[in-house]
Coordinates of C-alpha atoms in Angstrom, one line a residue:
Chain A
M3 CA 121.8 97.3 174.4
T4 CA 124.9 95.6 175.7
A5 CA 123.0 92.7 177.1
N6 CA 120.9 92.2 174.0
A7 CA 123.6 92.4 171.5
P8 CA 124.8 88.8 171.4
A9 CA 121.2 87.5 171.4
L10 CA 120.3 89.7 168.5
K11 CA 123.4 88.7 166.5
K12 CA 122.5 85.0 167.0
K13 CA 118.9 85.6 165.9
R14 CA 120.1 87.4 162.7
H15 CA 122.4 84.5 162.0
N16 CA 119.4 82.1 162.3
R17 CA 117.4 84.2 159.9
M18 CA 119.8 83.9 157.1
P19 CA 118.6 80.5 155.7
M20 CA 115.0 81.7 156.0
L21 CA 115.8 84.9 154.0
A22 CA 117.6 82.8 151.4
Q23 CA 114.6 80.6 151.0
A24 CA 111.8 83.1 151.1
G25 CA 113.8 86.1 149.7
P26 CA 113.6 85.3 145.9
V27 CA 110.0 84.3 146.1
S28 CA 109.1 87.5 148.0
I29 CA 111.0 89.6 145.5
W30 CA 109.4 87.7 142.7
M31 CA 105.9 88.1 144.1
I32 CA 106.3 91.8 144.9
L33 CA 107.7 92.6 141.4
F34 CA 105.4 90.5 139.3
V35 CA 102.2 90.3 141.4
T36 CA 101.9 93.0 144.0
I37 CA 103.3 96.0 142.0
P38 CA 101.3 95.2 138.9
M39 CA 98.2 94.8 141.0
L40 CA 98.8 98.1 142.8
F41 CA 99.4 99.7 139.4
I42 CA 96.1 98.4 138.1
I43 CA 94.3 99.9 141.1
Y44 CA 96.2 103.1 140.5
I45 CA 95.3 103.3 136.8
S46 CA 91.6 102.7 137.7
F47 CA 91.6 106.1 139.4
M48 CA 93.1 107.9 136.4
S49 CA 91.4 109.3 133.4
R50 CA 91.4 108.2 129.8
G51 CA 93.7 110.0 127.3
T52 CA 92.4 111.2 123.9
F53 CA 94.2 108.4 122.2
G54 CA 93.0 105.9 124.7
G55 CA 96.2 106.0 126.8
V56 CA 96.2 106.8 130.5
E57 CA 96.2 110.4 131.6
Y58 CA 97.5 110.9 135.1
T59 CA 94.7 113.1 136.5
P60 CA 92.9 111.5 139.3
T61 CA 89.2 110.8 138.9
T62 CA 86.6 108.3 140.0
E63 CA 84.8 108.4 136.7
S64 CA 85.6 104.8 135.8
Y65 CA 83.9 103.6 139.0
A66 CA 80.9 105.9 138.3
T67 CA 80.6 104.2 134.9
L68 CA 80.6 100.8 136.6
M69 CA 77.3 101.8 138.4
D70 CA 75.7 101.6 135.0
A71 CA 73.0 98.9 134.7
T72 CA 74.8 97.4 131.7
Y73 CA 77.8 96.3 133.7
F74 CA 75.6 94.9 136.5
K75 CA 73.9 92.7 133.9
V76 CA 77.3 91.5 132.6
I77 CA 78.5 90.6 136.0
L78 CA 75.3 88.7 136.8
K79 CA 75.6 86.9 133.5
S80 CA 79.3 86.1 134.1
L81 CA 78.6 84.9 137.7
E82 CA 75.9 82.6 136.4
V83 CA 78.1 81.0 133.7
A84 CA 81.0 80.6 136.1
L85 CA 78.6 79.0 138.7
I86 CA 77.2 76.5 136.2
T87 CA 80.7 75.7 134.9
T88 CA 81.9 75.1 138.5
G89 CA 78.9 73.0 139.4
A90 CA 79.2 70.9 136.3
C91 CA 83.0 70.4 136.9
L92 CA 82.3 69.3 140.5
L93 CA 79.5 66.9 139.5
L94 CA 81.6 65.4 136.7
G95 CA 84.9 65.6 138.4
Y96 CA 84.2 64.2 141.8
P97 CA 83.1 60.7 140.7
F98 CA 86.0 60.7 138.3
A99 CA 88.5 61.7 140.9
Y100 CA 87.0 59.1 143.3
Y101 CA 87.4 56.4 140.6
I102 CA 91.0 57.3 139.9
A103 CA 91.9 57.5 143.6
R104 CA 90.6 54.0 144.3
K105 CA 92.8 52.6 141.5
P106 CA 96.3 51.2 142.3
P107 CA 98.9 54.0 142.1
E108 CA 100.4 53.0 138.8
V109 CA 97.0 52.9 137.1
A110 CA 96.0 56.2 138.8
S111 CA 99.1 58.0 137.5
K112 CA 98.3 56.8 134.0
L113 CA 94.8 58.0 134.2
I114 CA 95.9 61.4 135.5
T115 CA 98.3 61.6 132.6
L116 CA 95.5 60.8 130.2
L117 CA 93.5 63.6 131.7
M118 CA 96.4 66.0 131.3
I119 CA 97.4 65.1 127.7
P120 CA 94.9 67.4 126.0
F121 CA 96.4 70.2 128.0
W122 CA 99.8 69.9 126.5
T123 CA 98.5 71.7 123.5
N124 CA 97.6 75.4 123.5
S125 CA 94.0 76.0 124.5
L126 CA 93.4 78.0 121.3
M127 CA 94.3 75.0 119.3
R128 CA 91.8 72.9 121.1
L129 CA 89.1 75.6 120.7
N130 CA 89.9 75.7 116.9
A131 CA 89.5 72.0 116.8
W132 CA 86.1 72.3 118.5
M133 CA 85.1 74.9 115.9
L134 CA 86.1 72.6 113.0
L135 CA 84.3 69.6 114.6
F136 CA 81.1 71.4 115.3
Q137 CA 80.8 73.8 112.4
T138 CA 77.7 73.6 110.2
N139 CA 79.2 71.2 107.6
G140 CA 81.7 69.7 110.0
P141 CA 82.1 66.0 111.0
V142 CA 79.6 66.1 113.9
N143 CA 76.8 67.4 111.7
N144 CA 77.8 65.1 108.9
F145 CA 77.7 62.1 111.2
L146 CA 74.3 63.0 112.7
Q147 CA 72.9 63.4 109.2
A148 CA 74.5 60.2 108.0
I149 CA 73.0 58.1 110.7
G150 CA 69.7 59.8 110.0
L151 CA 69.3 61.4 113.4
T152 CA 68.9 64.9 111.9
E153 CA 67.6 66.1 108.6
A154 CA 69.3 69.5 108.3
P155 CA 72.6 70.5 109.9
I156 CA 72.3 71.8 113.5
T157 CA 73.9 75.1 114.4
F158 CA 76.2 74.2 117.3
I159 CA 78.9 76.9 117.1
Y160 CA 78.1 80.3 118.5
T161 CA 75.5 79.0 120.8
P162 CA 75.5 79.4 124.6
G163 CA 75.4 75.6 125.0
L164 CA 78.7 75.1 123.2
V165 CA 80.3 78.0 125.2
L166 CA 79.4 76.1 128.4
L167 CA 80.6 72.8 127.1
G168 CA 83.9 74.5 126.1
L169 CA 84.3 76.0 129.5
I170 CA 83.5 72.8 131.3
T171 CA 86.1 70.8 129.3
N172 CA 88.6 73.5 129.8
F173 CA 88.4 73.6 133.5
L174 CA 87.6 69.9 134.4
P175 CA 91.2 68.9 135.1
F176 CA 91.6 71.8 137.5
A177 CA 88.6 70.4 139.4
V178 CA 89.7 66.8 139.2
L179 CA 93.3 67.2 140.4
P180 CA 92.7 68.8 143.9
M181 CA 89.8 66.5 144.6
Y182 CA 91.9 63.5 143.5
S183 CA 94.7 64.4 145.9
S184 CA 92.1 64.9 148.7
I185 CA 90.3 61.6 148.1
E186 CA 93.6 59.7 147.7
K187 CA 94.7 60.9 151.2
L188 CA 91.5 59.5 152.7
Q189 CA 92.3 56.5 154.9
K190 CA 90.5 53.4 154.0
S191 CA 90.4 52.4 157.7
L192 CA 88.0 55.3 158.4
L193 CA 85.6 54.0 155.8
E194 CA 85.9 50.5 157.2
A195 CA 85.3 51.8 160.7
S196 CA 82.2 53.6 159.5
A197 CA 80.9 50.4 157.9
D198 CA 81.7 48.4 161.0
L199 CA 79.7 50.8 163.1
G200 CA 76.7 50.0 160.9
A201 CA 76.7 52.9 158.5
T202 CA 75.3 52.3 155.0
P203 CA 77.6 53.2 152.1
R204 CA 75.4 56.2 151.5
T205 CA 75.8 57.4 155.1
T206 CA 79.5 56.7 155.0
F207 CA 79.9 58.8 151.9
L208 CA 77.8 61.7 153.2
K209 CA 79.2 61.7 156.8
V210 CA 82.8 60.6 156.3
T211 CA 84.1 60.8 152.8
L212 CA 82.5 64.1 151.7
P213 CA 83.4 66.1 154.8
L214 CA 87.0 64.8 154.8
T215 CA 87.5 65.6 151.2
F216 CA 85.9 69.0 151.5
P217 CA 89.3 70.9 151.3
G218 CA 89.8 69.3 147.9
I219 CA 86.3 70.2 146.8
F220 CA 86.9 73.8 147.9
S221 CA 90.2 74.0 146.1
A222 CA 88.4 72.7 143.0
I223 CA 85.8 75.4 143.4
I224 CA 88.3 78.1 143.6
L225 CA 90.5 76.7 140.8
T226 CA 87.5 76.6 138.4
F227 CA 85.3 79.4 139.5
I228 CA 87.8 82.2 139.4
P229 CA 89.3 81.5 136.0
A230 CA 85.8 80.7 134.6
L231 CA 84.7 84.2 135.8
G232 CA 87.5 86.0 134.0
T233 CA 87.9 83.9 130.9
Y234 CA 87.5 85.4 127.5
T235 CA 89.1 83.2 124.9
V236 CA 86.5 80.4 125.2
T237 CA 83.5 82.8 125.2
D238 CA 85.1 84.9 122.4
M239 CA 85.8 82.0 120.0
L240 CA 82.9 79.6 120.7
G241 CA 80.4 82.4 121.3
G242 CA 81.2 84.3 118.2
G243 CA 81.8 87.6 120.0
K244 CA 78.1 88.1 120.3
V245 CA 77.6 87.7 124.0
L246 CA 80.1 89.5 126.2
Y247 CA 81.1 88.4 129.6
I248 CA 83.1 90.4 132.1
G249 CA 86.4 88.9 130.8
N250 CA 85.6 90.0 127.2
I251 CA 84.6 93.5 128.4
I252 CA 87.9 93.9 130.2
K253 CA 89.8 92.6 127.2
N254 CA 87.9 95.1 125.0
Q255 CA 88.8 98.0 127.3
F256 CA 92.5 97.3 126.8
G257 CA 92.0 96.4 123.2
A258 CA 89.5 97.8 120.7
I259 CA 87.8 100.3 123.0
R260 CA 91.0 101.6 124.6
N261 CA 89.6 102.7 127.9
W262 CA 92.4 101.5 130.2
P263 CA 91.1 103.1 133.4
L264 CA 87.7 101.5 132.9
G265 CA 89.3 98.2 132.2
A266 CA 91.4 98.5 135.3
A267 CA 88.3 99.4 137.4
L268 CA 86.5 96.3 136.0
S269 CA 89.5 94.2 136.9
V270 CA 89.5 95.7 140.5
L271 CA 85.8 94.8 140.6
L272 CA 86.5 91.3 139.6
L273 CA 89.2 91.1 142.2
V274 CA 86.8 92.3 144.9
I275 CA 84.1 89.8 143.9
T276 CA 86.7 87.0 144.0
A277 CA 88.1 88.1 147.3
L278 CA 84.7 88.4 148.8
L279 CA 83.7 84.9 147.6
I280 CA 86.9 83.4 149.1
F281 CA 86.3 85.2 152.3
L282 CA 82.7 84.0 152.6
Y283 CA 83.7 80.5 151.9
T284 CA 86.5 80.4 154.4
R285 CA 84.3 82.0 157.0
F286 CA 81.3 79.7 156.2
A287 CA 83.3 76.5 155.9
K288 CA 85.9 77.4 158.5
I289 CA 88.7 75.9 156.5
D290 CA 92.3 76.8 156.9
D291 CA 93.8 73.8 155.3
L292 CA 93.4 74.2 151.6
E293 CA 94.4 71.4 149.3
V294 CA 96.8 72.4 146.5
L295 CA 96.4 76.1 147.2
Chain B
M16 CA 116.2 66.7 147.1
K17 CA 113.7 69.3 148.1
K18 CA 116.5 71.7 149.0
A19 CA 118.0 71.2 145.6
L20 CA 114.7 71.9 143.9
A21 CA 114.2 75.0 146.0
L22 CA 117.6 76.2 145.0
I23 CA 117.0 75.6 141.3
L24 CA 113.7 77.4 141.5
A25 CA 115.3 80.3 143.3
L26 CA 118.0 80.5 140.7
V27 CA 115.5 80.4 137.8
M28 CA 113.6 83.2 139.4
A29 CA 116.7 85.3 140.0
L30 CA 117.9 84.6 136.4
S31 CA 114.6 85.7 134.9
L32 CA 114.9 88.9 136.9
V33 CA 118.2 89.5 135.3
A34 CA 116.9 88.6 131.9
C35 CA 114.2 91.3 132.2
G36 CA 116.8 94.0 132.3
D37 CA 118.8 92.6 129.5
K38 CA 117.1 94.0 126.5
S39 CA 119.7 96.0 124.7
G40 CA 119.5 96.8 121.1
D41 CA 122.1 98.3 118.9
N42 CA 121.8 102.0 119.6
G43 CA 123.2 105.0 118.0
D44 CA 124.5 103.7 114.6
D45 CA 124.4 106.9 112.6
A46 CA 125.9 105.5 109.4
A47 CA 123.7 103.5 107.0
S48 CA 121.3 101.4 109.0
T49 CA 121.5 97.7 109.0
E50 CA 118.3 97.1 110.9
L51 CA 114.7 97.9 110.2
N52 CA 112.0 97.4 112.8
I53 CA 108.5 97.2 111.4
F54 CA 105.2 96.9 113.4
M55 CA 102.3 95.8 111.3
W56 CA 99.5 93.2 110.9
G57 CA 100.7 89.6 110.9
D58 CA 100.4 87.6 107.7
Y59 CA 100.1 90.7 105.6
I60 CA 103.3 91.0 103.6
S61 CA 105.2 88.5 101.5
E62 CA 108.2 86.9 103.1
D63 CA 109.9 86.9 99.7
L64 CA 109.5 90.6 99.5
I65 CA 111.1 91.0 103.0
S66 CA 114.1 88.7 102.2
N67 CA 114.7 90.3 98.8
F68 CA 114.8 93.7 100.5
E69 CA 117.2 92.4 103.1
Q70 CA 119.5 91.1 100.5
A71 CA 119.4 94.2 98.3
N72 CA 120.2 96.4 101.3
G73 CA 122.3 94.2 103.4
C74 CA 120.1 94.6 106.4
T75 CA 117.9 92.7 108.8
V76 CA 114.2 93.4 108.9
N77 CA 112.4 92.6 112.2
L78 CA 108.7 92.3 112.0
S79 CA 106.5 92.6 115.0
Y80 CA 102.8 92.1 114.8
M81 CA 99.8 94.0 116.2
S82 CA 96.6 92.3 117.2
D83 CA 94.4 95.4 117.0
N84 CA 94.5 98.9 115.4
A85 CA 94.7 100.3 118.9
D86 CA 98.1 98.7 119.4
S87 CA 99.8 100.9 116.8
I88 CA 98.1 104.0 118.2
T89 CA 99.3 103.0 121.7
K90 CA 102.8 102.5 120.3
L91 CA 102.9 105.7 118.3
T92 CA 101.5 108.0 121.1
A93 CA 103.9 106.5 123.6
G94 CA 106.8 107.5 121.4
A95 CA 107.6 104.5 119.3
G96 CA 110.7 106.0 117.5
S97 CA 113.1 104.3 119.8
E98 CA 111.6 100.9 119.1
Y99 CA 110.3 100.9 115.5
D100 CA 111.1 102.5 112.2
L101 CA 107.8 101.8 110.4
I102 CA 104.4 101.4 112.0
M103 CA 101.2 100.4 110.2
T104 CA 98.1 102.3 111.1
C105 CA 94.9 103.2 109.3
D106 CA 93.5 106.4 107.7
A107 CA 91.0 107.0 110.5
Y108 CA 93.7 108.1 113.0
M109 CA 95.9 110.1 110.6
E110 CA 94.5 113.5 111.5
S111 CA 95.1 113.2 115.2
L112 CA 98.5 111.6 114.8
I113 CA 99.7 114.4 112.5
A114 CA 98.2 117.0 114.8
G115 CA 99.8 115.4 117.9
G116 CA 103.2 115.4 116.2
Y117 CA 103.7 111.7 116.5
L118 CA 104.9 111.1 112.9
E119 CA 108.1 111.9 111.0
K120 CA 107.6 113.9 107.9
L121 CA 108.4 111.9 104.7
D122 CA 111.0 113.0 102.3
H123 CA 109.3 112.6 98.9
A124 CA 112.6 113.0 97.1
K125 CA 113.5 109.6 98.5
L126 CA 110.2 108.0 97.4
P127 CA 110.0 108.3 93.6
N128 CA 108.1 105.1 93.1
A129 CA 105.6 105.9 95.7
V130 CA 105.0 109.4 94.3
A131 CA 104.7 108.1 90.7
N132 CA 102.6 104.9 91.3
I133 CA 100.2 105.5 94.1
N134 CA 96.9 106.8 92.8
E135 CA 96.5 110.5 93.9
A136 CA 92.9 109.8 95.0
Y137 CA 94.0 107.4 97.7
W138 CA 96.5 109.8 99.2
N139 CA 94.5 112.7 100.2
G140 CA 95.8 116.1 101.3
D141 CA 98.0 116.4 104.3
N142 CA 98.4 112.7 104.7
K143 CA 100.7 112.5 101.7
D144 CA 103.5 114.0 103.8
Y145 CA 103.2 111.5 106.5
C146 CA 102.3 108.1 105.1
V147 CA 102.4 105.7 102.2
P148 CA 99.3 103.6 101.6
Y149 CA 100.1 99.9 101.5
L150 CA 96.9 98.0 100.8
M151 CA 93.3 99.0 101.1
N152 CA 90.1 97.2 101.7
Y153 CA 86.4 97.7 101.0
I154 CA 83.9 96.6 103.6
Y155 CA 81.0 95.4 101.6
V156 CA 78.2 92.9 101.7
V157 CA 78.5 89.5 100.1
Y158 CA 75.8 86.9 100.1
D159 CA 75.2 83.3 98.9
T160 CA 72.6 83.4 96.1
E161 CA 71.5 79.8 96.9
R162 CA 71.2 80.0 100.6
C163 CA 70.4 83.6 101.5
P164 CA 66.7 84.1 102.0
I165 CA 66.4 87.5 100.4
E166 CA 68.4 89.6 97.8
I167 CA 70.5 92.3 99.5
T168 CA 70.7 95.6 97.7
C169 CA 71.1 98.0 100.6
Y170 CA 72.0 98.0 104.3
N171 CA 68.4 98.1 105.4
D172 CA 68.0 94.6 103.9
L173 CA 70.3 93.3 106.6
I174 CA 67.8 94.1 109.4
D175 CA 65.0 92.3 107.6
P176 CA 63.6 89.7 110.1
A177 CA 63.9 87.1 107.3
M178 CA 67.7 87.4 107.7
K179 CA 67.7 86.1 111.3
G180 CA 70.6 83.8 112.0
Q181 CA 72.1 84.4 108.5
I182 CA 74.7 87.1 109.0
G183 CA 78.3 87.2 109.9
T184 CA 80.1 90.5 110.2
V185 CA 83.3 92.3 110.9
D186 CA 83.5 93.7 114.4
G187 CA 84.4 97.1 115.8
A188 CA 82.4 100.3 116.6
R189 CA 83.8 102.2 113.6
N190 CA 83.0 99.5 111.2
L191 CA 79.5 98.8 112.4
F192 CA 78.1 102.3 113.2
P193 CA 78.8 103.8 109.8
I194 CA 76.5 101.3 108.0
A195 CA 73.7 102.1 110.4
L196 CA 74.2 105.8 110.0
I197 CA 74.1 105.5 106.2
A198 CA 71.0 103.3 106.4
L199 CA 69.4 106.0 108.4
G200 CA 70.5 108.7 106.0
Y201 CA 73.1 110.3 108.3
D202 CA 76.8 111.1 107.9
P203 CA 78.8 107.9 108.3
N204 CA 81.3 109.8 110.5
S205 CA 78.6 111.6 112.6
T206 CA 79.6 113.1 115.9
N207 CA 76.0 113.8 116.9
E208 CA 74.9 111.7 119.8
T209 CA 71.2 111.6 118.8
E210 CA 72.2 110.2 115.4
I211 CA 74.6 107.7 117.0
A212 CA 71.9 106.6 119.4
A213 CA 69.5 106.1 116.4
A214 CA 72.3 104.0 114.8
Y215 CA 72.5 102.0 117.9
D216 CA 68.8 101.2 117.7
W217 CA 69.3 100.1 114.1
L218 CA 72.3 97.9 115.1
V219 CA 70.2 96.2 117.8
K220 CA 68.0 94.9 115.1
F221 CA 71.0 94.0 113.0
N222 CA 72.5 92.2 116.0
E223 CA 69.5 90.0 116.2
N224 CA 70.2 88.7 112.7
V225 CA 74.0 88.2 113.4
V226 CA 75.3 84.8 114.1
A227 CA 78.9 85.8 114.9
Y228 CA 81.3 88.6 114.8
G229 CA 84.7 88.0 113.1
S230 CA 85.8 84.9 111.0
T231 CA 83.3 85.8 108.4
E232 CA 85.0 84.0 105.5
Q233 CA 85.3 80.7 107.4
N234 CA 81.7 80.9 108.6
M235 CA 80.6 81.5 105.0
V236 CA 82.6 78.6 103.6
N237 CA 81.5 76.2 106.2
G238 CA 77.9 77.1 105.8
T239 CA 77.2 78.7 109.1
I240 CA 76.1 82.0 107.5
S241 CA 74.7 83.0 104.2
C242 CA 75.5 86.7 104.2
M243 CA 78.5 88.7 105.4
L244 CA 79.6 92.2 105.9
T245 CA 83.3 91.7 105.3
Y246 CA 86.6 92.9 103.8
D247 CA 87.1 92.3 100.0
G248 CA 90.3 90.3 100.7
N249 CA 88.3 87.9 102.9
A250 CA 85.6 87.6 100.3
S251 CA 88.3 86.8 97.8
W252 CA 89.6 84.0 100.0
A253 CA 86.0 82.6 100.5
M254 CA 85.3 82.7 96.8
S255 CA 88.5 81.0 95.8
E256 CA 88.1 78.4 98.6
L257 CA 84.6 77.5 97.2
G258 CA 86.1 77.3 93.7
D259 CA 83.6 75.8 91.2
K260 CA 80.9 75.7 93.8
N261 CA 81.1 79.4 94.4
T262 CA 77.6 80.9 94.6
L263 CA 78.7 84.0 96.5
T264 CA 78.0 87.3 95.0
I265 CA 78.8 90.9 95.9
A266 CA 75.5 92.6 96.9
P267 CA 74.4 94.9 94.0
F268 CA 74.2 98.1 96.0
T269 CA 72.7 101.0 94.1
K270 CA 72.7 103.9 96.6
D271 CA 74.4 103.1 99.9
A272 CA 78.1 103.9 100.1
V273 CA 80.6 101.2 101.3
Q274 CA 83.6 101.8 103.5
L275 CA 87.1 102.0 102.0
G276 CA 89.9 101.8 104.5
F277 CA 93.6 102.0 104.1
D278 CA 96.5 100.3 105.9
L279 CA 99.3 102.8 105.7
F280 CA 102.9 102.8 106.8
T281 CA 104.1 105.7 108.9
I282 CA 107.5 106.6 110.3
P283 CA 107.2 107.3 114.0
K284 CA 108.8 110.5 115.3
D285 CA 112.6 110.2 115.9
A286 CA 112.8 106.8 114.3
K287 CA 116.4 105.5 114.4
H288 CA 116.5 104.0 111.0
A289 CA 114.5 106.5 109.0
D290 CA 116.8 106.2 106.0
L291 CA 116.2 102.5 105.6
A292 CA 112.5 103.1 106.3
H293 CA 112.3 105.4 103.3
K294 CA 114.1 102.8 101.2
F295 CA 111.6 100.2 102.3
L296 CA 108.6 102.4 101.5
D297 CA 109.9 103.1 98.1
Y298 CA 110.7 99.5 97.5
I299 CA 107.2 98.2 98.2
C300 CA 105.9 100.8 95.7
E301 CA 107.9 99.4 92.8
P302 CA 105.2 98.0 90.4
Q303 CA 106.7 94.4 90.1
V304 CA 107.5 94.1 93.8
M305 CA 103.9 95.0 94.8
A306 CA 102.4 92.9 92.0
D307 CA 104.3 89.8 93.4
N308 CA 103.1 90.7 96.8
L309 CA 99.5 90.8 95.5
V310 CA 99.8 87.1 94.4
E311 CA 100.0 86.2 98.1
F312 CA 97.9 88.9 99.5
P313 CA 95.1 89.7 97.0
Y314 CA 93.7 92.8 98.6
S315 CA 92.7 96.0 96.8
C316 CA 95.7 98.0 96.0
P317 CA 96.2 101.8 95.7
N318 CA 99.2 101.3 93.4
D319 CA 97.9 101.6 89.8
A320 CA 101.2 100.7 88.2
A321 CA 101.3 97.4 90.2
I322 CA 97.8 96.5 89.3
A323 CA 98.7 97.0 85.6
V324 CA 101.4 94.3 85.9
A325 CA 99.6 92.0 88.3
N326 CA 98.8 88.5 87.2
D327 CA 95.4 87.5 85.7
N328 CA 94.2 85.8 88.8
Y329 CA 94.3 89.1 90.6
K330 CA 92.9 91.1 87.7
N331 CA 90.0 88.7 87.3
D332 CA 89.3 88.2 91.0
P333 CA 85.5 88.1 91.4
A334 CA 85.9 89.8 94.8
F335 CA 86.9 93.0 93.2
D336 CA 84.3 92.9 90.4
F337 CA 81.6 95.4 91.5
D338 CA 80.6 98.6 90.0
Y339 CA 80.3 101.0 92.9
K340 CA 84.0 101.3 93.7
T341 CA 83.8 105.0 93.7
N342 CA 80.7 105.3 95.9
V343 CA 82.8 105.0 99.1
F344 CA 83.2 106.7 102.4
F345 CA 86.3 106.9 104.6
Q346 CA 86.6 106.4 108.3
E347 CA 87.4 109.9 109.6
D348 CA 88.9 110.9 112.8
V349 CA 85.9 111.7 115.1
G350 CA 88.0 112.9 118.0
D351 CA 86.2 113.0 121.3
A352 CA 83.0 111.5 119.8
L353 CA 84.8 108.2 119.8
A354 CA 83.8 107.9 123.5
I355 CA 80.1 108.1 122.4
Y356 CA 80.7 105.4 119.8
D357 CA 82.3 103.2 122.4
K358 CA 79.5 103.7 124.9
Y359 CA 76.9 102.6 122.4
Y360 CA 79.1 99.8 121.1
Q361 CA 79.4 98.4 124.6
M362 CA 75.7 98.6 125.1
L363 CA 75.1 96.8 121.8
K364 CA 77.5 94.0 122.8
V365 CA 76.2 93.6 126.3
G366 CA 72.6 93.4 125.1

């Protein structure tokens, strides 16, 4: 005790700056992320009140309900849409990110700004604009008819295709940005070395560029896939509330249907699916250096 | 630079924590209230009405908006009296709310206009002691005579395969299931699971014809749908929007009843400004005040005296011109059966 005392004191002294730096963030995260999350898990094991509130009697009823085939179908459907969205965002985003990264910095920053400008407005505004553009007697249909491409107006809104298009545009910047920062870091000398050693551009891309930018690609996947899985505004507005995805179902449990425990259980399920995917990816890809994340 | 940024961020976070706790209102003013807190649907009451009331009573009116009927139930059952003085809800929940003791009893002596002007038929039984009906709405079928493939005279016409891709409809289990139950000849407020299951089968066919839920009036005006199950107020908007080109007509139902719903004001238990809440309730029932409000919000109105002095636009609105106004049903409190409705509603939406 006596021998250790001065050493301890010194250590504590050293810890102060660290506490000052990490303290607020930790409190913030505990208050606004951890506690709400634990509360969601807690609610999911409670029962539904007569008026749709939460009654604090423990039950696993909500999880039993999840076993219903209906929810299985919803989850599959949601996973499918999220996968397609992510895939499309990667395929469209990677060449675009590559293009920007190869431009001089001042041009690149302008291009990035251009990419971000639409996101300065509320996403609901953008969705409403889409609705106006694509509605049955809207500008897109009028144009198509005017140039004689179509005879009668085409129904665009409330179709799965438009929902997908809406999701892809909504999440594209989230895919482009991490990939851009990854590609931008890529040293040109490595590519030159590859070429000097006789690799074709194709081989260089597949063996050098792609593996080295994989952290960016992985971040892009996480940043698009997870929100796409849980989204409900896009699917609600562009889909006309006809097809429900997991995000819509959760929203309905807390809104119109008023079954908070079931909504909480569904949220936990979504959490588990997401965690599982991230775990699989990190194990499979052995990445510990994630761009942006 | 980085340190400064970190410091600023930390400060912002700390400040926002402090801000969270800093939500004090003016508590405990027992004298005449100077503040009235109302929770209701957004875009549903004239701003002029509110500011006139504020001037007349020297008070501030704070409006908060709900996004779903469930919001007000959540507020009321969680004890909303400390936060709000008036909460809008609908007739379907009244029975449970009264039974649960969540509402303050009204003092009719303070509501002479309400008692005199609101049509007795719209203020049934026990409810009269706990609420004042504000506006009401029919949920009926409107179709475009030029574009709709068939003539609609009953709910069963809506599941005709010819109607595929033609229908827009209001959403919600308790709006959709009653029409199926009526089409099948059952009680629209049935609590019998077999009947609700049969209604579900009917709605599956209906769903095949539906293009979209919600935004019915916009979809009608922009040509996406040719037939809608909608509120009379929304039909009124669509008809006036189409103006001279209006070919919409209210489906000439002969037998099937349509839903009539009320948006009511209630005073939550232990409301802090109940005196001002009574004044407000009586104020909105003054004939001219409500008539002016109807100019902006042309919905069906339970206040006969107000309709009598309403302007001609309102009186001649084609959306209120149908002859089965008394063949209506109300959404009743179905108690625990609500869970059955929700289950089948979920199945319907998941497909």
